[in-house]
Short mmCIF file of C-alpha atoms and ligand atoms in Angstrom, two decimals:
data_model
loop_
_atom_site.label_atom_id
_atom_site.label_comp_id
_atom_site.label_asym_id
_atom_site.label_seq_id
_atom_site.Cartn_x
_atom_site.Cartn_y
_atom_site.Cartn_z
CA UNK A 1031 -7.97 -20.52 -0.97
CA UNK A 1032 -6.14 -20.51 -4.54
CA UNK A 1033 -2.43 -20.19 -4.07
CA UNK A 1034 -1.17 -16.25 -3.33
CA UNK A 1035 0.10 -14.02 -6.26
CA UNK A 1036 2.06 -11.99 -3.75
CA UNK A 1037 3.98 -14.03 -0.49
CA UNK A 1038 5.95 -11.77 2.17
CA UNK A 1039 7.78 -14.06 4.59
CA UNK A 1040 9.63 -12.36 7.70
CA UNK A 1041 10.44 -9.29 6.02
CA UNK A 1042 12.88 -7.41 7.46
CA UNK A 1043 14.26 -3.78 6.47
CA UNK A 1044 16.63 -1.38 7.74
CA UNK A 1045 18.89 1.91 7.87
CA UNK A 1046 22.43 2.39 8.52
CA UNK A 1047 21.92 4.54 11.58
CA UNK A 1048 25.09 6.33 13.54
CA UNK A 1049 24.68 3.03 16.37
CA UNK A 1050 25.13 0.47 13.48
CA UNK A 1051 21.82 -0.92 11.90
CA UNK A 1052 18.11 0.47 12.69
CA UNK A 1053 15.11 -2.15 11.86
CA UNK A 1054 11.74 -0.64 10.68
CA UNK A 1055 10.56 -3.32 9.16
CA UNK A 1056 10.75 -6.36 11.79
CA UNK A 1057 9.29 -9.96 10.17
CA UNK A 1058 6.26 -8.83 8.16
CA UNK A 1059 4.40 -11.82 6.96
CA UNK A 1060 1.41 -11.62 5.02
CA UNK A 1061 -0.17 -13.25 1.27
CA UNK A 1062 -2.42 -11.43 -1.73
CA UNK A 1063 -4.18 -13.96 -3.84
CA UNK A 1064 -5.09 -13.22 -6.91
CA UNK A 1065 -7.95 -10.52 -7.26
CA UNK A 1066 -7.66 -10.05 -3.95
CA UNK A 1067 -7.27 -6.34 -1.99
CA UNK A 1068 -5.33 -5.70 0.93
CA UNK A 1069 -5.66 -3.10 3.13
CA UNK A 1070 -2.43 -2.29 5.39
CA UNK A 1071 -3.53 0.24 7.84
CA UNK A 1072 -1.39 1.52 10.76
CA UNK A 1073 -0.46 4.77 12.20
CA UNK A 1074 2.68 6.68 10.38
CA UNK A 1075 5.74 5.29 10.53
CA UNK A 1076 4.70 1.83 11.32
CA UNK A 1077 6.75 0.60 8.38
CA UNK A 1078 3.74 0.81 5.67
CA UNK A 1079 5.47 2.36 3.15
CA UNK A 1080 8.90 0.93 3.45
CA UNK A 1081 7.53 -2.95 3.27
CA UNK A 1082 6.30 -2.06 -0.31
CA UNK A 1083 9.21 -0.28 -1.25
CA UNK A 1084 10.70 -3.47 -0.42
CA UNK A 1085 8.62 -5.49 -2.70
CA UNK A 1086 8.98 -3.36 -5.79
CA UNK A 1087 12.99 -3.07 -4.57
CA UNK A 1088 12.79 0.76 -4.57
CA UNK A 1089 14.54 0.86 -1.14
CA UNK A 1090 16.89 3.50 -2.85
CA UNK A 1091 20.35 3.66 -1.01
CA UNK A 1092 19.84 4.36 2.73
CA UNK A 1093 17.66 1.29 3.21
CA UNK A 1094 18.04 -2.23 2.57
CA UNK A 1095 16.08 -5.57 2.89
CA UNK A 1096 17.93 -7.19 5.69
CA UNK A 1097 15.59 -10.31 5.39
CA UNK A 1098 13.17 -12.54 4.77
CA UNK A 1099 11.69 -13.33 1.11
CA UNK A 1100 8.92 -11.74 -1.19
CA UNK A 1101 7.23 -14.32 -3.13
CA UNK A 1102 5.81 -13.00 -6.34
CA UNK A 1103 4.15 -15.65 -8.63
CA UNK A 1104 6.74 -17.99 -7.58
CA UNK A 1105 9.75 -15.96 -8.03
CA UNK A 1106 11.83 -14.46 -4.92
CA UNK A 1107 12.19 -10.94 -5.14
CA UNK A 1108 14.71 -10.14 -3.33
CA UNK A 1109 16.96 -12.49 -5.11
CA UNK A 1110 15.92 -11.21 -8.75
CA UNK A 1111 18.42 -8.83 -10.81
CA UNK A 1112 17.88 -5.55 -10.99
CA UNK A 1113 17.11 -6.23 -15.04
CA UNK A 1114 14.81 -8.50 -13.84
CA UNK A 1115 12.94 -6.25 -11.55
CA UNK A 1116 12.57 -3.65 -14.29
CA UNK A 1117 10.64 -6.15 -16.27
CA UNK A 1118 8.30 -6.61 -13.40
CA UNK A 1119 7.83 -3.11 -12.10
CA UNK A 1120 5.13 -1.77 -14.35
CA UNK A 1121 4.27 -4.65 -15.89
CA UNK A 1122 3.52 -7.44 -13.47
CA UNK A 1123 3.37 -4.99 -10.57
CA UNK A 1124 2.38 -1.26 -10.67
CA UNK A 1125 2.61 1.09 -7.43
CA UNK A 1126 1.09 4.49 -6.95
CA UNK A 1127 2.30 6.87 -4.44
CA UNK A 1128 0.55 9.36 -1.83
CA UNK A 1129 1.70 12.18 -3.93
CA UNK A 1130 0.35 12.59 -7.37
CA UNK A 1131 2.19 16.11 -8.19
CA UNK A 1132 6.13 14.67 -7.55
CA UNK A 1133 5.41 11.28 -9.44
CA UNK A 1134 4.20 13.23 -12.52
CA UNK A 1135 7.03 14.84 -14.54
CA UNK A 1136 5.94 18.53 -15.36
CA UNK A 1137 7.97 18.98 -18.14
CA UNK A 1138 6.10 16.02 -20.17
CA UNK A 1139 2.48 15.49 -21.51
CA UNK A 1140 0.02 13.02 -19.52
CA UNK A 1141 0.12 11.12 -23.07
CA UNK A 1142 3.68 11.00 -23.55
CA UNK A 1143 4.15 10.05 -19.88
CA UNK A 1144 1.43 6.97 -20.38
CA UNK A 1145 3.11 5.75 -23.76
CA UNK A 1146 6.35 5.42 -21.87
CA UNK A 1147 5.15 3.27 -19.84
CA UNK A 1148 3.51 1.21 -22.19
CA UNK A 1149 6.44 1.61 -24.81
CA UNK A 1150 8.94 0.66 -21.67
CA UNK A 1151 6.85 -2.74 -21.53
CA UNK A 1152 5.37 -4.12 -24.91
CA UNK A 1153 6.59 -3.80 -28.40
CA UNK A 1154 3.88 -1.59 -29.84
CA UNK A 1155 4.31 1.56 -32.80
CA UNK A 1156 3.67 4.62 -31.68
CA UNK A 1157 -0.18 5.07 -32.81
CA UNK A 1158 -1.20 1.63 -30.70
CA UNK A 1159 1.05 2.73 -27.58
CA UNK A 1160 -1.61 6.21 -28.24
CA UNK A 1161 -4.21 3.88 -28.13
CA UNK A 1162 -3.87 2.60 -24.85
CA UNK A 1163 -2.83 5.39 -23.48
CA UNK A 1164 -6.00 6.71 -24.36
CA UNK A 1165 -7.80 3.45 -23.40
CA UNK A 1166 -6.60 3.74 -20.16
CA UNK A 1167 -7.18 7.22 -19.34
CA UNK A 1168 -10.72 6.19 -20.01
CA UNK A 1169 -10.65 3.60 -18.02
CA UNK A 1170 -9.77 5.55 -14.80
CA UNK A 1171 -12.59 8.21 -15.92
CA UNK A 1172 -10.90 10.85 -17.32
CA UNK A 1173 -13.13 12.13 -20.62
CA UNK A 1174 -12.26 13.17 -24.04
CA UNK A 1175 -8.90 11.24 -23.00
CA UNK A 1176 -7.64 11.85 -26.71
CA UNK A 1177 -7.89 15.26 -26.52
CA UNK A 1178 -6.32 15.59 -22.66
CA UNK A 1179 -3.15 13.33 -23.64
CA UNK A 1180 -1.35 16.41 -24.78
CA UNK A 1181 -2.12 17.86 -21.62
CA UNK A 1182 0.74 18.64 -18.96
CA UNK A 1183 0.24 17.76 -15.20
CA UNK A 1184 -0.60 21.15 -13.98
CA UNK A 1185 -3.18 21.68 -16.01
CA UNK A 1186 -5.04 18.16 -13.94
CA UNK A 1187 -6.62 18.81 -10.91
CA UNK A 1188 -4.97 17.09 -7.73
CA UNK A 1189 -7.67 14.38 -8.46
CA UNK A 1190 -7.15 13.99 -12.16
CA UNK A 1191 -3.16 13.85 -11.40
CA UNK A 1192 -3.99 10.97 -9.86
CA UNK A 1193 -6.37 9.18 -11.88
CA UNK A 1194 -3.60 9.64 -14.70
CA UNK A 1195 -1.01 8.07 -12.29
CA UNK A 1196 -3.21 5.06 -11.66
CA UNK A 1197 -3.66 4.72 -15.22
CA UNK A 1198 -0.43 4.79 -15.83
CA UNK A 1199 -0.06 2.33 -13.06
CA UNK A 1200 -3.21 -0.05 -15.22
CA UNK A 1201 -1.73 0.62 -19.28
CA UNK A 1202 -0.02 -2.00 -19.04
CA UNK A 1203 -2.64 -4.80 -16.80
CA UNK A 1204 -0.48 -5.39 -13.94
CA UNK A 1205 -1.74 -8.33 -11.83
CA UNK A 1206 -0.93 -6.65 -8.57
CA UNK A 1207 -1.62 -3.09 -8.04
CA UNK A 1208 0.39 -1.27 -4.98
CA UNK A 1209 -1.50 2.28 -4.09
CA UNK A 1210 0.26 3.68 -1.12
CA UNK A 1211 -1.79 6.39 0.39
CA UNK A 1212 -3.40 7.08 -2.98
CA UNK A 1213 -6.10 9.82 -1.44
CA UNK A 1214 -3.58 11.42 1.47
CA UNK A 1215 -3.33 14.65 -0.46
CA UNK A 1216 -6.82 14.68 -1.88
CA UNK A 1217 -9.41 16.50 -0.44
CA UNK A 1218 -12.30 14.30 0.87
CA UNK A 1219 -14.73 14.28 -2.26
CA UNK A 1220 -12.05 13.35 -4.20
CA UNK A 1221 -10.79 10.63 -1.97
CA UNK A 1222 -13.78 8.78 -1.94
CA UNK A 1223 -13.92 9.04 -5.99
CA UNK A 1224 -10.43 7.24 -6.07
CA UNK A 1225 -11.44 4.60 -3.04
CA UNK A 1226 -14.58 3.93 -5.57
CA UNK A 1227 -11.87 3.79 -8.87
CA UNK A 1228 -10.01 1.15 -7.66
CA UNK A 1229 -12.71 -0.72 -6.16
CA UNK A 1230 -14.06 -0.17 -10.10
CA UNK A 1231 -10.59 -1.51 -11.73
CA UNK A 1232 -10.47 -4.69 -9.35
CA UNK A 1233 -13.61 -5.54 -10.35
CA UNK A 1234 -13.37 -4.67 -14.00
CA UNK A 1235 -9.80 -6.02 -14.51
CA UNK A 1236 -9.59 -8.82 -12.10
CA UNK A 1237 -5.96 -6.96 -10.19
CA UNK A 1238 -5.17 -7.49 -6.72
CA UNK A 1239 -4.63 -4.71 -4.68
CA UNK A 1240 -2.37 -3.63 -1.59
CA UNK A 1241 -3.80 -0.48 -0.65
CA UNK A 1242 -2.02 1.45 2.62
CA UNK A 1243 -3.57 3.90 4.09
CA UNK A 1244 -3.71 5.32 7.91
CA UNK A 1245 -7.49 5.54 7.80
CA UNK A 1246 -9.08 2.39 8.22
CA UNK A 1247 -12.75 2.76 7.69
CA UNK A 1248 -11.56 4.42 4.34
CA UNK A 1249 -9.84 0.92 3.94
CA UNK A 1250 -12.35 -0.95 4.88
CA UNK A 1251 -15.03 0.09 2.65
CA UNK A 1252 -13.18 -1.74 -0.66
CA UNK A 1253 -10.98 -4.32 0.92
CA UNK A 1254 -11.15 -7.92 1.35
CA UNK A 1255 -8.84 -8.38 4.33
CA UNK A 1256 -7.00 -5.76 6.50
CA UNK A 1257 -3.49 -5.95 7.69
CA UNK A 1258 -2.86 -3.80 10.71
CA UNK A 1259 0.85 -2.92 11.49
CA UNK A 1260 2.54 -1.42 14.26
CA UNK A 1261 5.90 -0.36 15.36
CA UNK A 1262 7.50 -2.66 12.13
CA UNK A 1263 5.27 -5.49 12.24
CA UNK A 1264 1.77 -7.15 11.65
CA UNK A 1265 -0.26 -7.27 14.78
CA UNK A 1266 -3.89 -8.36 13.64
CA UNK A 1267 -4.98 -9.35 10.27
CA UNK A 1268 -8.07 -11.00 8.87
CA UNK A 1269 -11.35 -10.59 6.78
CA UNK A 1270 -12.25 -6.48 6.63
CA UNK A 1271 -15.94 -6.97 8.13
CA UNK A 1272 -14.27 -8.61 11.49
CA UNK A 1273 -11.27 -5.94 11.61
CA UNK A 1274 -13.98 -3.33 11.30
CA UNK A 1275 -16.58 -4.67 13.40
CA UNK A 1276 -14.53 -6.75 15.94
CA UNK A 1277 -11.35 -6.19 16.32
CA UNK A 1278 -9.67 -7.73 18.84
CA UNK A 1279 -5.99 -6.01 19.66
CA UNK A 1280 -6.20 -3.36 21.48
CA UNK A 1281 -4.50 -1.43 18.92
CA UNK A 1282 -6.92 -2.26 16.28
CA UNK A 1283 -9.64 -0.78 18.25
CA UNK A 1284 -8.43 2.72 19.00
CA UNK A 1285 -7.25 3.11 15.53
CA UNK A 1286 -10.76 2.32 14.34
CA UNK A 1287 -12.04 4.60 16.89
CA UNK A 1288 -10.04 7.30 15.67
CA UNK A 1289 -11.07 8.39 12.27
CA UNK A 1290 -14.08 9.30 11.11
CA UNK A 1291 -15.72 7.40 8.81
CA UNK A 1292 -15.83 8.40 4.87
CA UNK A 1293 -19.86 8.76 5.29
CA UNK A 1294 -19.99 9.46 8.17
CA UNK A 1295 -20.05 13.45 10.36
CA UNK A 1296 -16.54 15.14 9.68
CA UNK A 1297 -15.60 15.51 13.45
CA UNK A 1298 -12.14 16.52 15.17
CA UNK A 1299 -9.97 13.50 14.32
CA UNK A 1300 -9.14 11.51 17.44
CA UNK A 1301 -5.73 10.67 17.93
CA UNK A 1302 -4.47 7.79 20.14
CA UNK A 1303 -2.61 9.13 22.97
CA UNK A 1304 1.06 8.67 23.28
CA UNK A 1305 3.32 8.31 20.40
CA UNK A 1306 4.70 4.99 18.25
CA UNK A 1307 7.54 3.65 19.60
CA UNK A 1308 11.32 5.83 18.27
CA UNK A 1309 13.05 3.37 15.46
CA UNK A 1310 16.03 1.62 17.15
CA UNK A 1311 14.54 1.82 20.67
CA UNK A 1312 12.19 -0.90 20.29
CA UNK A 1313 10.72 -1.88 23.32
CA UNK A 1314 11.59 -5.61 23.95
CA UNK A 1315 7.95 -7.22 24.52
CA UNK A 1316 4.80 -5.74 22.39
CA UNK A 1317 5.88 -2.46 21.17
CA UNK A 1318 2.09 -1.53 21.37
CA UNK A 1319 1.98 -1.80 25.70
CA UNK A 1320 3.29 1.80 26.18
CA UNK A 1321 -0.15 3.13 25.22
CA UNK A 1322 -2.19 -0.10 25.65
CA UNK A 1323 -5.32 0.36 28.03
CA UNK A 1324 -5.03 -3.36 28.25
CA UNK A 1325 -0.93 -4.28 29.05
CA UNK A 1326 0.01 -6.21 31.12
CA UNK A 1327 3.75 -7.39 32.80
CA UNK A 1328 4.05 -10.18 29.91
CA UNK A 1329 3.23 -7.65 27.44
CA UNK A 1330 5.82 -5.10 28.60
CA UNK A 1331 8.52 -8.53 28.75
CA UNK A 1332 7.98 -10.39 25.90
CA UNK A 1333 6.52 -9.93 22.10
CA UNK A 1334 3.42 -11.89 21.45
CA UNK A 1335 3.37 -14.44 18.29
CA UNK A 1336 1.23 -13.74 15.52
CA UNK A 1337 -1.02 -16.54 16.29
CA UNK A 1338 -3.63 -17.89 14.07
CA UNK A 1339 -7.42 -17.63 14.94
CA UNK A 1340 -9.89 -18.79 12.54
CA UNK A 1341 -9.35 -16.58 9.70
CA UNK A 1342 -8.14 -13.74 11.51
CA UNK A 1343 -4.59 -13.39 12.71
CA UNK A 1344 -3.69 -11.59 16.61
CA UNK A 1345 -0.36 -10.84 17.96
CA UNK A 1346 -1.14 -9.48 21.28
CA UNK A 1347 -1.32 -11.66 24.98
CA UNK A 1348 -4.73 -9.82 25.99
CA UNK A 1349 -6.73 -9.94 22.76
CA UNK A 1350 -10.66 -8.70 23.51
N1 ADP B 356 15.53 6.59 4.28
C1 ADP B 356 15.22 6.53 5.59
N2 ADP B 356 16.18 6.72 6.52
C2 ADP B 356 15.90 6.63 7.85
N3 ADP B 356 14.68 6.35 8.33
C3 ADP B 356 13.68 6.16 7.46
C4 ADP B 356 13.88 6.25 6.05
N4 ADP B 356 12.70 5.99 5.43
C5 ADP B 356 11.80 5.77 6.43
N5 ADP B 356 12.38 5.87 7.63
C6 ADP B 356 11.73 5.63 8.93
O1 ADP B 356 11.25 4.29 8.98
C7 ADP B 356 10.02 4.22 9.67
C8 ADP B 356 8.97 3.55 8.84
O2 ADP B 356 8.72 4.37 7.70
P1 ADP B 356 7.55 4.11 6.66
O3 ADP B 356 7.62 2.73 6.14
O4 ADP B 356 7.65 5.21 5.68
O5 ADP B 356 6.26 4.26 7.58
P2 ADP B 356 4.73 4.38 7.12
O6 ADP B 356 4.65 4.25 5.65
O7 ADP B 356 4.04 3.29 7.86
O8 ADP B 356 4.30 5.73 7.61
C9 ADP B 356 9.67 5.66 10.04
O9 ADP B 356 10.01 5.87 11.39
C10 ADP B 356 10.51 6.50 9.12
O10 ADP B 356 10.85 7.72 9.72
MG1 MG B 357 3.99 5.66 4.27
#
């Protein structure tokens, strides 16, 4: 195990709510080594997006990191300036969003919105920031790049919005790439194009991935390890294959039940029954036991640790 590129220890974020503070984000925990991809699955609003928000400290105003520490290649986060961070953002660590129309602005070329980036991070003249541009336009498969940098967003395809975000995201060779729900507003052709992309740039470029998504066979066809979160926090992690195959909280295992695979038939999407748990009325044992089949009086009493198995990591008191 080489030492992680990426260390999040007892994360914690939260909201000023009208009843004084509201935790969604309750002691996340979890390491990316280098080259390595992450998958962080879990139902919406299981605290997903706002842990990597957290990382790239894009909380915005209503939300804060309350505690804990995020590790990147030996620097704390949290602690770094904001002058700091801008360094980092975009150049160390790139994050795509769900929605590739709102990150784009309309009002600029795909070129012009790549060589900002690039310009933002290196000290490069104009022609070579071009170059990149168009290098990494390539890269994420878009042809006759040259030509297409003086395009403007809405004349991409959903898809091709995308691919110019990610490369955008790769211009300037990030080590850690964050792609939160990259494919959610893609149709399912195109999904499976940008699942196969990044798969593609990890393996080409050597960048570790976090890549969130609520779909986790989607996630598990290109990830090394899968981190499953519910109601703020981790409750199973460990290699992809097991999580997949044999999961063991209970959680895990409807949520793999749920979604159809990305081969496999297209059938009515399964949901789990019940609903996650409201923010700020966390229950006070496993916030899963609700809507487990499984729970138990402990579970409803008292939360389980995230206890170490092997590779694989289980917070639950009734694991299968
Ligand atoms: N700015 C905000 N103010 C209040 N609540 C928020 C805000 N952003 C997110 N939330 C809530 O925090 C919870 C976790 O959100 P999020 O991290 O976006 O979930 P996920 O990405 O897993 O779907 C959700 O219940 C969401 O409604
Ligand atoms: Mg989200």
């Amino acid at each position: 195990m080489s030492a992680p590129l990426l260390r999040i220890e007892e994360l914690r974020v939260a909201f000023r709510g009208t009843g004084g503070l509201i935790e969604a984000v309750r002691g996340v925990d979890f390491g990316v080594a280098p080259g390595e991809v992450v998958g962080i699955v879990g139902e919406s609003g299981s605290g997903k997006s706002l842990s990597m928000l957290a990382v790239m400290r894009l909380l915005g105003a209503t939300a804060r990191a309350t505690g804990g520490r995020v590790i990147f290649d030996g620097e704390d986060l949290l602690a770094a300036t904001e002058a700091r961070m801008r360094e980092i953002r975009g150049r160390d660590i790139a994050m795509v969003f769900q929605d590739p129309q709102s990150s784009l602005n309309p009002a600029l070329t795909i070129g012009r919105q790549v060589t900002d980036v690039v310009r933002a991070h290196r000290r490069v003249s104009a022609s070579e920031a071009r170059r990149i541009a168009v290098e990494a336009l390539e890269r994420v498969g878009i042809s006759e790049a040259g030509r297409r940098l003086d395009a403007y967003p809405h004349e991409f395809s959903g898809g091709m919005r995308q691919r110019a975000l990610i490369a955008m995201a790769i211009a300037c060779r990030p080590r850690l790439l964050i792609a939160d729900e990259p494919t959610t507003a893609l149709d399912v052709t195109v999904q499976a194009q940008i699942v196969e992309l990044i798969a593609e740039l990890r393996r080409d470029l050597g960048l570790a991935v976090i890549f969130i998504s609520h779909n986790l066979h989607l996630v598990a066809e290109i990830v090394d390890r899968v981190v499953v979160m519910y109601g703020g926090k981790v409750v199973e992690d460990g290699p992809a294959a097991d999580i997949e195959l044999a999961a063991r909280h209970p959680y895990t295992r409807l949520l793999r039940a749920c979604v159809p695979s990305l081969h496999g038939p297209l059938g009515p999407l399964a949901a789990i029954e019940g609903a996650p748990p409201r923010l700020g009325r966390m229950p006070a044992g496993c916030p899963f036991a609700p809507r487990c089949p499984q729970a138990a009086d402990a579970c409803e009493r008292e939360m389980p640790p995230l206890a170490t198995d092997g590779a694989r990591r289980i917070a639950c008191w009734r694991p299968q």
